[in-house]
Amino acid sequence: MRVYLFVIFTLQCYTSIGAHSKLTIDEFFNATSFQSVSLSPNGQHLLVYTRKPAWDLNSYDNSLWLYTTDGSKKELITTQYSVFMEPKWSPSGDWFFYYGNDKVTANSTDDRELYRHSGNKDSKSQQQIHVYSVTSDELLSIDIGKATPSALTWSATDSSLYFAAQSTESTEDADRLYEAEWKDVIEYRRRKPNYGSVIQRIDIKRKHGKVSVKLHSIKHVDFIVSDLLLIPSEHKIVCVSMPEMFENLSDIDLYAIDLHDTSSLIRLTNNQAIETNLQLSADGKHVFFQVYPLKLENETFSSAQPQLYSIDLTNGHIAQWGKGFQGAVRDYSIRSEGGVFILGQLGTNVHVYIQQSVSQYACLAPGWHGSYRSISSSKLEQYSSAAFLYSSFDRPEEVYFTKHIDGLPWAKPVTHENQLLATRSLPRAKLYRWINHEDNRMIEGILHYPPGKLGHKNLPLFVLIHGGPSEASMNMLHADYYTWAPLAATEGWLVLEPNYRGSTGYGDQFLNEISGQLLSRPGRDILAGVDSLISDGIADPTRLNIGGYSFGGFLTNWLITQTTRFNAALSGAGPVEHISMWGTTDFPVYVNTLFRGFPWEVPEIYEKESIMSKLNAAKTPTLISTGTNDIRVPADQSYILERSLTYLGVPVKLLLFPDEGHTLSNNPWHGKIKAREELKWLAKYDHVPQAKVET
Ligand SMILES: *[C@@H]1O[C@H](CO)[C@@H](O)[C@H](O)[C@H]1NC(C)=O
Ligand SMILES: *[C@@H]1O[C@H](CO)[C@@H](O)[C@H](O)[C@H]1NC(C)=O
Ligand SMILES: *[C@@H]1O[C@H](CO)[C@@H](O)[C@H](O)[C@H]1NC(C)=O
Ligand SMILES: *[C@@H]1O[C@H](CO)[C@@H](O)[C@H](O)[C@H]1NC(C)=O
């Protein structure tokens, strides 16, 4: 009888998945991801920066490709290992620049570490900016000194660019005197006399077929410049200041430099927020920027979802775009016809919205469900084409192009990098909603069913918790160590990705409901989701498992102190001890916001949300993993958890990834080995239901 049932079952399996074969872990981690997409001003060319594992080199290869949008040509411009800066088109669109030395292999692409180490941990080799002509195929490589540039932009013409790089020590004599006095001792927080960045202009001159290049120093500023934009009509440069650590949000703001009087430095914003991604409006008078707001002042500890703002450079007036939109602004692009395209995340989808002017509402541009990313539009008025990245549960990410935004539902793929994934038997996903009865909030999550098992009951459960917390699990397929739900589902797990309280896409209030309850509230949202799956008969109550990375690791660490119902736990780069986390992370202001204050101001919250003081309740076998160079969630957090669980006699293993920061972006083996071991850990401990201590 049993055998008979099994035969019928496998037959059903084959008919429902047809000829598609199973996705392997090697295939999953061999996928291509996209760093950026950039459409030329006339809409005829497309720059696509891809990132692929270079397994033999223990690295990634970042390749810049030039496509024609009519599909007639695809050309490799450069391949670099672990170096990336977004390429940009010149004003006429005849040229683009890209950065990087083909010979040099820098070790870190983690943004924060790039800021921290550029300049002081100098490569000692000449840095180069390359400009390439799409009309003549001419390539010009420009030496810009030894400091890594932190920002780069075109001027008003094709023959000049601006860049910022960290300034190096002024005189070698001063260096020698300092070293004689201090040897290798570091004075923490001491700024070198010349600390900051130098903004320089590159002038390219052509005479009688000869090209000459000159560098002019424009201004020294006493901060790291993370973004740079020239405003030709106002004869100004606008830049964003970025500190080495997020200790004080006043360190991050927009500044303007008047090119007629470069002694000036005008502060344009003064807010408790992080600004990024400067773009110039079509009328040339407004600078757009994205804002990640965090509020710390006046006892109002709150954060809001990422937003879009513009500043009028003629009068300093700041306006918010996409007002009334309940979700998060993920990206945007200036439209040649005026206004902007906004990529807005609402629930688990990111759609394209069009906003004509600041006083109008953003309107949905009908397209596909799923996640749009990195939209880029043509800049000359007679063209209105757009290029973007798109992915959904069953469509791996590719670059798409449409001649007009009205044609969004008929956009054509330009790349076919991840076709292999699409031919595999992928898990089916659907939304799942439940109520946290504590305060009757509805919570949404994504359920990934093992291939061929959509709608089946009593499945073994793995809850995969996203990081952030101000992020979300979304309708997309990105094959990496962080969003690996499809791989886990392929291995037989029913995967729940909960968009717990604190996630983006559900309104600012939903985000803020974790303030002062950063672990207990989202933790209970997740436990309520597990209860709901059990009472709906979908999850097998004896086969429950959890895991996550970053904030997802933080929640995992808390959850194992609250219940012994989970058979196995996967804790990736998760904090465990609040005060040492606050004291050593590069992002302490965010920790403050989540806890509503410093450890000495609200010790009761630190205690109420404590993991360490409740850790003796933990029984769940836990696999921990961390990058050794992580500065966001320092590896110390993982050592503390590993030592504690070892003393407590709970099965535990710690995986250390050398030379990796928080994003495990240096060596593709690390992410793959992490997922391989995590799958093994789940398989090993899940089938042994633990002894329930209390009952
Ligand atoms: C990864 O993909 C490349 C093609 O992009 C292929 O040559 C290689 O064999 C693949 N490696 C694995 C391990 O699947
Ligand atoms: C990158 O890191 C590895 C391992 O620490 C080291 O051997 C190599 O020299 C580094 N490369 C560069 C360019 O710093
Ligand atoms: C942050 O920096 C501003 C300006 O430099 C300063 O006025 C303020 O006191 C600083 N805040 C904290 C908490 O240190
Ligand atoms: C704090 O905020 C409240 C209400 O938002 C306001 O009435 C009060 O004046 C503020 N206090 C300070 C010191 O800014």
PDB file of N, CA, C and O in Angstrom, residues 365-423:
ATOM      1  N   ALA A 365       2.528  53.192 -13.096  1.00  0.00           N
ATOM      2  CA  ALA A 365       2.648  52.874 -14.519  1.00  0.00           C
ATOM      3  C   ALA A 365       2.374  51.380 -14.643  1.00  0.00           C
ATOM      4  O   ALA A 365       3.127  50.578 -14.101  1.00  0.00           O
ATOM      5  N   PRO A 366       1.287  50.975 -15.309  1.00  0.00           N
ATOM      6  CA  PRO A 366       0.960  49.551 -15.354  1.00  0.00           C
ATOM      7  C   PRO A 366       2.125  48.725 -15.908  1.00  0.00           C
ATOM      8  O   PRO A 366       2.722  49.094 -16.921  1.00  0.00           O
ATOM      9  N   GLY A 367       2.449  47.676 -15.192  1.00  0.00           N
ATOM     10  CA  GLY A 367       3.553  46.802 -15.608  1.00  0.00           C
ATOM     11  C   GLY A 367       3.308  45.418 -15.039  1.00  0.00           C
ATOM     12  O   GLY A 367       2.168  45.009 -14.873  1.00  0.00           O
ATOM     13  N   TRP A 368       4.386  44.700 -14.725  1.00  0.00           N
ATOM     14  CA  TRP A 368       4.254  43.350 -14.169  1.00  0.00           C
ATOM     15  C   TRP A 368       4.337  43.400 -12.650  1.00  0.00           C
ATOM     16  O   TRP A 368       4.979  44.279 -12.099  1.00  0.00           O
ATOM     17  N   HIS A 369       3.745  42.400 -11.981  1.00  0.00           N
ATOM     18  CA  HIS A 369       4.007  42.243 -10.556  1.00  0.00           C
ATOM     19  C   HIS A 369       5.415  41.711 -10.398  1.00  0.00           C
ATOM     20  O   HIS A 369       5.905  40.965 -11.239  1.00  0.00           O
ATOM     21  N   GLY A 370       6.071  42.125  -9.346  1.00  0.00           N
ATOM     22  CA  GLY A 370       7.442  41.702  -9.134  1.00  0.00           C
ATOM     23  C   GLY A 370       8.255  42.875  -8.649  1.00  0.00           C
ATOM     24  O   GLY A 370       7.707  43.809  -8.058  1.00  0.00           O
ATOM     25  N   SER A 371       9.555  42.842  -8.898  1.00  0.00           N
ATOM     26  CA  SER A 371      10.435  43.872  -8.372  1.00  0.00           C
ATOM     27  C   SER A 371      11.242  44.527  -9.482  1.00  0.00           C
ATOM     28  O   SER A 371      12.082  43.886 -10.108  1.00  0.00           O
ATOM     29  N   TYR A 372      10.970  45.807  -9.703  1.00  0.00           N
ATOM     30  CA  TYR A 372      11.760  46.618 -10.626  1.00  0.00           C
ATOM     31  C   TYR A 372      12.909  47.227  -9.832  1.00  0.00           C
ATOM     32  O   TYR A 372      12.769  47.556  -8.656  1.00  0.00           O
ATOM     33  N   ARG A 373      14.041  47.413 -10.511  1.00  0.00           N
ATOM     34  CA  ARG A 373      15.215  47.943  -9.833  1.00  0.00           C
ATOM     35  C   ARG A 373      16.020  48.755 -10.840  1.00  0.00           C
ATOM     36  O   ARG A 373      15.954  48.507 -12.043  1.00  0.00           O
ATOM     37  N   SER A 374      16.745  49.741 -10.338  1.00  0.00           N
ATOM     38  CA  SER A 374      17.743  50.456 -11.146  1.00  0.00           C
ATOM     39  C   SER A 374      17.180  50.990 -12.461  1.00  0.00           C
ATOM     40  O   SER A 374      17.723  50.723 -13.537  1.00  0.00           O
ATOM     41  N   ILE A 375      16.103  51.778 -12.396  1.00  0.00           N
ATOM     42  CA  ILE A 375      15.528  52.321 -13.638  1.00  0.00           C
ATOM     43  C   ILE A 375      16.387  53.468 -14.158  1.00  0.00           C
ATOM     44  O   ILE A 375      17.005  54.205 -13.391  1.00  0.00           O
ATOM     45  N   SER A 376      16.450  53.574 -15.473  1.00  0.00           N
ATOM     46  CA  SER A 376      17.295  54.568 -16.114  1.00  0.00           C
ATOM     47  C   SER A 376      16.570  55.018 -17.374  1.00  0.00           C
ATOM     48  O   SER A 376      16.049  54.189 -18.121  1.00  0.00           O
ATOM     49  N   SER A 377      16.453  56.329 -17.594  1.00  0.00           N
ATOM     50  CA  SER A 377      15.679  56.776 -18.752  1.00  0.00           C
ATOM     51  C   SER A 377      16.515  57.671 -19.641  1.00  0.00           C
ATOM     52  O   SER A 377      17.490  58.270 -19.191  1.00  0.00           O
ATOM     53  N   SER A 378      16.134  57.771 -20.916  1.00  0.00           N
ATOM     54  CA  SER A 378      16.888  58.608 -21.845  1.00  0.00           C
ATOM     55  C   SER A 378      16.666  60.070 -21.484  1.00  0.00           C
ATOM     56  O   SER A 378      15.636  60.436 -20.941  1.00  0.00           O
ATOM     57  N   LYS A 379      17.649  60.906 -21.801  1.00  0.00           N
ATOM     58  CA  LYS A 379      17.629  62.267 -21.270  1.00  0.00           C
ATOM     59  C   LYS A 379      17.266  63.326 -22.311  1.00  0.00           C
ATOM     60  O   LYS A 379      16.968  64.455 -21.963  1.00  0.00           O
ATOM     61  N   LEU A 380      17.347  62.972 -23.579  1.00  0.00           N
ATOM     62  CA  LEU A 380      17.041  63.978 -24.590  1.00  0.00           C
ATOM     63  C   LEU A 380      15.545  63.975 -24.833  1.00  0.00           C
ATOM     64  O   LEU A 380      14.905  62.929 -24.856  1.00  0.00           O
ATOM     65  N   GLU A 381      14.978  65.183 -25.040  1.00  0.00           N
ATOM     66  CA  GLU A 381      13.540  65.329 -24.982  1.00  0.00           C
ATOM     67  C   GLU A 381      12.774  64.499 -26.013  1.00  0.00           C
ATOM     68  O   GLU A 381      11.670  64.042 -25.746  1.00  0.00           O
ATOM     69  N   GLN A 382      13.359  64.313 -27.185  1.00  0.00           N
ATOM     70  CA  GLN A 382      12.613  63.602 -28.227  1.00  0.00           C
ATOM     71  C   GLN A 382      12.517  62.096 -27.966  1.00  0.00           C
ATOM     72  O   GLN A 382      11.830  61.388 -28.680  1.00  0.00           O
ATOM     73  N   TYR A 383      13.249  61.600 -26.944  1.00  0.00           N
ATOM     74  CA  TYR A 383      13.195  60.170 -26.635  1.00  0.00           C
ATOM     75  C   TYR A 383      12.589  59.964 -25.255  1.00  0.00           C
ATOM     76  O   TYR A 383      12.810  60.753 -24.362  1.00  0.00           O
ATOM     77  N   SER A 384      11.857  58.905 -25.086  1.00  0.00           N
ATOM     78  CA  SER A 384      11.296  58.675 -23.753  1.00  0.00           C
ATOM     79  C   SER A 384      11.431  57.219 -23.351  1.00  0.00           C
ATOM     80  O   SER A 384      10.589  56.661 -22.678  1.00  0.00           O
ATOM     81  N   SER A 385      12.505  56.583 -23.793  1.00  0.00           N
ATOM     82  CA  SER A 385      12.696  55.168 -23.499  1.00  0.00           C
ATOM     83  C   SER A 385      13.251  54.972 -22.088  1.00  0.00           C
ATOM     84  O   SER A 385      13.749  55.908 -21.464  1.00  0.00           O
ATOM     85  N   ALA A 386      13.158  53.738 -21.603  1.00  0.00           N
ATOM     86  CA  ALA A 386      13.639  53.420 -20.256  1.00  0.00           C
ATOM     87  C   ALA A 386      14.219  52.009 -20.230  1.00  0.00           C
ATOM     88  O   ALA A 386      13.792  51.136 -20.984  1.00  0.00           O
ATOM     89  N   ALA A 387      15.221  51.826 -19.368  1.00  0.00           N
ATOM     90  CA  ALA A 387      15.802  50.501 -19.139  1.00  0.00           C
ATOM     91  C   ALA A 387      15.752  50.241 -17.640  1.00  0.00           C
ATOM     92  O   ALA A 387      15.781  51.180 -16.847  1.00  0.00           O
ATOM     93  N   PHE A 388      15.649  48.994 -17.267  1.00  0.00           N
ATOM     94  CA  PHE A 388      15.534  48.674 -15.841  1.00  0.00           C
ATOM     95  C   PHE A 388      15.844  47.209 -15.622  1.00  0.00           C
ATOM     96  O   PHE A 388      15.941  46.433 -16.570  1.00  0.00           O
ATOM     97  N   LEU A 389      15.997  46.853 -14.358  1.00  0.00           N
ATOM     98  CA  LEU A 389      16.134  45.462 -13.976  1.00  0.00           C
ATOM     99  C   LEU A 389      14.785  44.991 -13.464  1.00  0.00           C
ATOM    100  O   LEU A 389      14.056  45.755 -12.830  1.00  0.00           O
ATOM    101  N   TYR A 390      14.449  43.753 -13.738  1.00  0.00           N
ATOM    102  CA  TYR A 390      13.180  43.234 -13.262  1.00  0.00           C
ATOM    103  C   TYR A 390      13.336  41.760 -12.903  1.00  0.00           C
ATOM    104  O   TYR A 390      14.054  41.009 -13.563  1.00  0.00           O
ATOM    105  N   SER A 391      12.642  41.391 -11.849  1.00  0.00           N
ATOM    106  CA  SER A 391      12.648  39.996 -11.400  1.00  0.00           C
ATOM    107  C   SER A 391      11.355  39.708 -10.645  1.00  0.00           C
ATOM    108  O   SER A 391      10.727  40.619 -10.105  1.00  0.00           O
ATOM    109  N   SER A 392      10.921  38.454 -10.652  1.00  0.00           N
ATOM    110  CA  SER A 392       9.789  38.039  -9.819  1.00  0.00           C
ATOM    111  C   SER A 392      10.082  36.626  -9.329  1.00  0.00           C
ATOM    112  O   SER A 392      11.124  36.060  -9.657  1.00  0.00           O
ATOM    113  N   PHE A 393       9.142  36.051  -8.567  1.00  0.00           N
ATOM    114  CA  PHE A 393       9.383  34.721  -7.986  1.00  0.00           C
ATOM    115  C   PHE A 393       9.896  33.720  -9.017  1.00  0.00           C
ATOM    116  O   PHE A 393      10.768  32.915  -8.733  1.00  0.00           O
ATOM    117  N   ASP A 394       9.289  33.735 -10.226  1.00  0.00           N
ATOM    118  CA  ASP A 394       9.682  32.717 -11.206  1.00  0.00           C
ATOM    119  C   ASP A 394      10.493  33.282 -12.366  1.00  0.00           C
ATOM    120  O   ASP A 394      10.741  32.587 -13.344  1.00  0.00           O
ATOM    121  N   ARG A 395      10.903  34.556 -12.247  1.00  0.00           N
ATOM    122  CA  ARG A 395      11.754  35.127 -13.296  1.00  0.00           C
ATOM    123  C   ARG A 395      13.021  35.708 -12.690  1.00  0.00           C
ATOM    124  O   ARG A 395      12.990  36.747 -12.026  1.00  0.00           O
ATOM    125  N   PRO A 396      14.159  35.049 -12.929  1.00  0.00           N
ATOM    126  CA  PRO A 396      15.417  35.596 -12.416  1.00  0.00           C
ATOM    127  C   PRO A 396      15.698  36.961 -13.033  1.00  0.00           C
ATOM    128  O   PRO A 396      15.188  37.282 -14.106  1.00  0.00           O
ATOM    129  N   GLU A 397      16.505  37.759 -12.349  1.00  0.00           N
ATOM    130  CA  GLU A 397      16.687  39.141 -12.782  1.00  0.00           C
ATOM    131  C   GLU A 397      17.404  39.243 -14.123  1.00  0.00           C
ATOM    132  O   GLU A 397      18.377  38.549 -14.385  1.00  0.00           O
ATOM    133  N   GLU A 398      16.863  40.139 -14.993  1.00  0.00           N
ATOM    134  CA  GLU A 398      17.502  40.486 -16.266  1.00  0.00           C
ATOM    135  C   GLU A 398      17.280  41.975 -16.516  1.00  0.00           C
ATOM    136  O   GLU A 398      16.447  42.612 -15.866  1.00  0.00           O
ATOM    137  N   VAL A 399      18.011  42.508 -17.510  1.00  0.00           N
ATOM    138  CA  VAL A 399      17.833  43.895 -17.927  1.00  0.00           C
ATOM    139  C   VAL A 399      16.743  43.942 -18.999  1.00  0.00           C
ATOM    140  O   VAL A 399      16.721  43.093 -19.898  1.00  0.00           O
ATOM    141  N   TYR A 400      15.836  44.918 -18.910  1.00  0.00           N
ATOM    142  CA  TYR A 400      14.764  45.091 -19.886  1.00  0.00           C
ATOM    143  C   TYR A 400      14.812  46.501 -20.462  1.00  0.00           C
ATOM    144  O   TYR A 400      15.339  47.422 -19.837  1.00  0.00           O
ATOM    145  N   PHE A 401      14.231  46.625 -21.658  1.00  0.00           N
ATOM    146  CA  PHE A 401      14.209  47.928 -22.321  1.00  0.00           C
ATOM    147  C   PHE A 401      12.834  48.164 -22.928  1.00  0.00           C
ATOM    148  O   PHE A 401      12.207  47.242 -23.463  1.00  0.00           O
ATOM    149  N   THR A 402      12.342  49.394 -22.827  1.00  0.00           N
ATOM    150  CA  THR A 402      11.104  49.754 -23.514  1.00  0.00           C
ATOM    151  C   THR A 402      11.261  51.125 -24.162  1.00  0.00           C
ATOM    152  O   THR A 402      11.872  52.015 -23.580  1.00  0.00           O
ATOM    153  N   LYS A 403      10.730  51.256 -25.385  1.00  0.00           N
ATOM    154  CA  LYS A 403      10.887  52.519 -26.111  1.00  0.00           C
ATOM    155  C   LYS A 403      10.041  53.616 -25.485  1.00  0.00           C
ATOM    156  O   LYS A 403      10.340  54.792 -25.614  1.00  0.00           O
ATOM    157  N   HIS A 404       8.962  53.200 -24.834  1.00  0.00           N
ATOM    158  CA  HIS A 404       8.123  54.185 -24.174  1.00  0.00           C
ATOM    159  C   HIS A 404       7.557  53.567 -22.913  1.00  0.00           C
ATOM    160  O   HIS A 404       7.281  52.371 -22.888  1.00  0.00           O
ATOM    161  N   ILE A 405       7.368  54.374 -21.890  1.00  0.00           N
ATOM    162  CA  ILE A 405       6.931  53.832 -20.608  1.00  0.00           C
ATOM    163  C   ILE A 405       5.539  53.193 -20.707  1.00  0.00           C
ATOM    164  O   ILE A 405       5.220  52.265 -19.959  1.00  0.00           O
ATOM    165  N   ASP A 406       4.725  53.650 -21.659  1.00  0.00           N
ATOM    166  CA  ASP A 406       3.420  53.015 -21.856  1.00  0.00           C
ATOM    167  C   ASP A 406       3.573  51.558 -22.295  1.00  0.00           C
ATOM    168  O   ASP A 406       2.636  50.768 -22.195  1.00  0.00           O
ATOM    169  N   GLY A 407       4.750  51.229 -22.815  1.00  0.00           N
ATOM    170  CA  GLY A 407       4.991  49.863 -23.281  1.00  0.00           C
ATOM    171  C   GLY A 407       5.609  48.979 -22.210  1.00  0.00           C
ATOM    172  O   GLY A 407       6.132  47.900 -22.518  1.00  0.00           O
ATOM    173  N   LEU A 408       5.535  49.410 -20.951  1.00  0.00           N
ATOM    174  CA  LEU A 408       6.158  48.654 -19.857  1.00  0.00           C
ATOM    175  C   LEU A 408       5.764  47.171 -19.844  1.00  0.00           C
ATOM    176  O   LEU A 408       6.627  46.304 -19.674  1.00  0.00           O
ATOM    177  N   PRO A 409       4.463  46.847 -20.050  1.00  0.00           N
ATOM    178  CA  PRO A 409       4.094  45.418 -20.005  1.00  0.00           C
ATOM    179  C   PRO A 409       4.666  44.613 -21.182  1.00  0.00           C
ATOM    180  O   PRO A 409       4.607  43.394 -21.165  1.00  0.00           O
ATOM    181  N   TRP A 410       5.188  45.298 -22.178  1.00  0.00           N
ATOM    182  CA  TRP A 410       5.739  44.589 -23.345  1.00  0.00           C
ATOM    183  C   TRP A 410       7.249  44.790 -23.462  1.00  0.00           C
ATOM    184  O   TRP A 410       7.828  44.556 -24.510  1.00  0.00           O
ATOM    185  N   ALA A 411       7.874  45.271 -22.376  1.00  0.00           N
ATOM    186  CA  ALA A 411       9.323  45.497 -22.410  1.00  0.00           C
ATOM    187  C   ALA A 411      10.034  44.189 -22.753  1.00  0.00           C
ATOM    188  O   ALA A 411       9.588  43.110 -22.393  1.00  0.00           O
ATOM    189  N   LYS A 412      11.140  44.313 -23.493  1.00  0.00           N
ATOM    190  CA  LYS A 412      11.877  43.126 -23.948  1.00  0.00           C
ATOM    191  C   LYS A 412      13.151  42.942 -23.125  1.00  0.00           C
ATOM    192  O   LYS A 412      13.832  43.909 -22.806  1.00  0.00           O
ATOM    193  N   PRO A 413      13.480  41.682 -22.794  1.00  0.00           N
ATOM    194  CA  PRO A 413      14.755  41.473 -22.108  1.00  0.00           C
ATOM    195  C   PRO A 413      15.928  41.776 -23.040  1.00  0.00           C
ATOM    196  O   PRO A 413      15.893  41.422 -24.219  1.00  0.00           O
ATOM    197  N   VAL A 414      16.922  42.471 -22.504  1.00  0.00           N
ATOM    198  CA  VAL A 414      18.119  42.780 -23.277  1.00  0.00           C
ATOM    199  C   VAL A 414      19.192  41.741 -22.955  1.00  0.00           C
ATOM    200  O   VAL A 414      19.975  41.349 -23.798  1.00  0.00           O
ATOM    201  N   THR A 415      19.212  41.282 -21.690  1.00  0.00           N
ATOM    202  CA  THR A 415      20.207  40.287 -21.290  1.00  0.00           C
ATOM    203  C   THR A 415      19.519  38.934 -21.098  1.00  0.00           C
ATOM    204  O   THR A 415      18.301  38.856 -20.922  1.00  0.00           O
ATOM    205  N   HIS A 416      20.331  37.891 -21.159  1.00  0.00           N
ATOM    206  CA  HIS A 416      19.828  36.532 -20.899  1.00  0.00           C
ATOM    207  C   HIS A 416      20.848  35.821 -20.029  1.00  0.00           C
ATOM    208  O   HIS A 416      21.286  34.715 -20.325  1.00  0.00           O
ATOM    209  N   GLU A 417      21.251  36.508 -18.965  1.00  0.00           N
ATOM    210  CA  GLU A 417      22.331  36.014 -18.107  1.00  0.00           C
ATOM    211  C   GLU A 417      21.884  34.829 -17.248  1.00  0.00           C
ATOM    212  O   GLU A 417      22.681  33.975 -16.907  1.00  0.00           O
ATOM    213  N   ASN A 418      20.619  34.837 -16.843  1.00  0.00           N
ATOM    214  CA  ASN A 418      20.175  33.843 -15.856  1.00  0.00           C
ATOM    215  C   ASN A 418      19.125  32.882 -16.403  1.00  0.00           C
ATOM    216  O   ASN A 418      18.303  32.360 -15.660  1.00  0.00           O
ATOM    217  N   GLN A 419      19.197  32.656 -17.719  1.00  0.00           N
ATOM    218  CA  GLN A 419      18.220  31.780 -18.364  1.00  0.00           C
ATOM    219  C   GLN A 419      18.219  30.375 -17.789  1.00  0.00           C
ATOM    220  O   GLN A 419      17.181  29.741 -17.690  1.00  0.00           O
ATOM    221  N   LEU A 420      19.412  29.915 -17.392  1.00  0.00           N
ATOM    222  CA  LEU A 420      19.501  28.552 -16.858  1.00  0.00           C
ATOM    223  C   LEU A 420      18.549  28.367 -15.672  1.00  0.00           C
ATOM    224  O   LEU A 420      17.826  27.376 -15.595  1.00  0.00           O
ATOM    225  N   LEU A 421      18.549  29.367 -14.763  1.00  0.00           N
ATOM    226  CA  LEU A 421      17.668  29.277 -13.592  1.00  0.00           C
ATOM    227  C   LEU A 421      16.209  29.129 -14.015  1.00  0.00           C
ATOM    228  O   LEU A 421      15.460  28.346 -13.442  1.00  0.00           O
ATOM    229  N   ALA A 422      15.831  29.905 -15.040  1.00  0.00           N
ATOM    230  CA  ALA A 422      14.436  29.904 -15.476  1.00  0.00           C
ATOM    231  C   ALA A 422      14.014  28.554 -16.053  1.00  0.00           C
ATOM    232  O   ALA A 422      12.829  28.233 -16.082  1.00  0.00           O
ATOM    233  N   THR A 423      14.991  27.754 -16.500  1.00  0.00           N
ATOM    234  CA  THR A 423      14.638  26.442 -17.064  1.00  0.00           C
ATOM    235  C   THR A 423      14.576  25.358 -15.990  1.00  0.00           C
ATOM    236  O   THR A 423      14.238  24.218 -16.283  1.00  0.00           O
TER     237      THR A 423
END
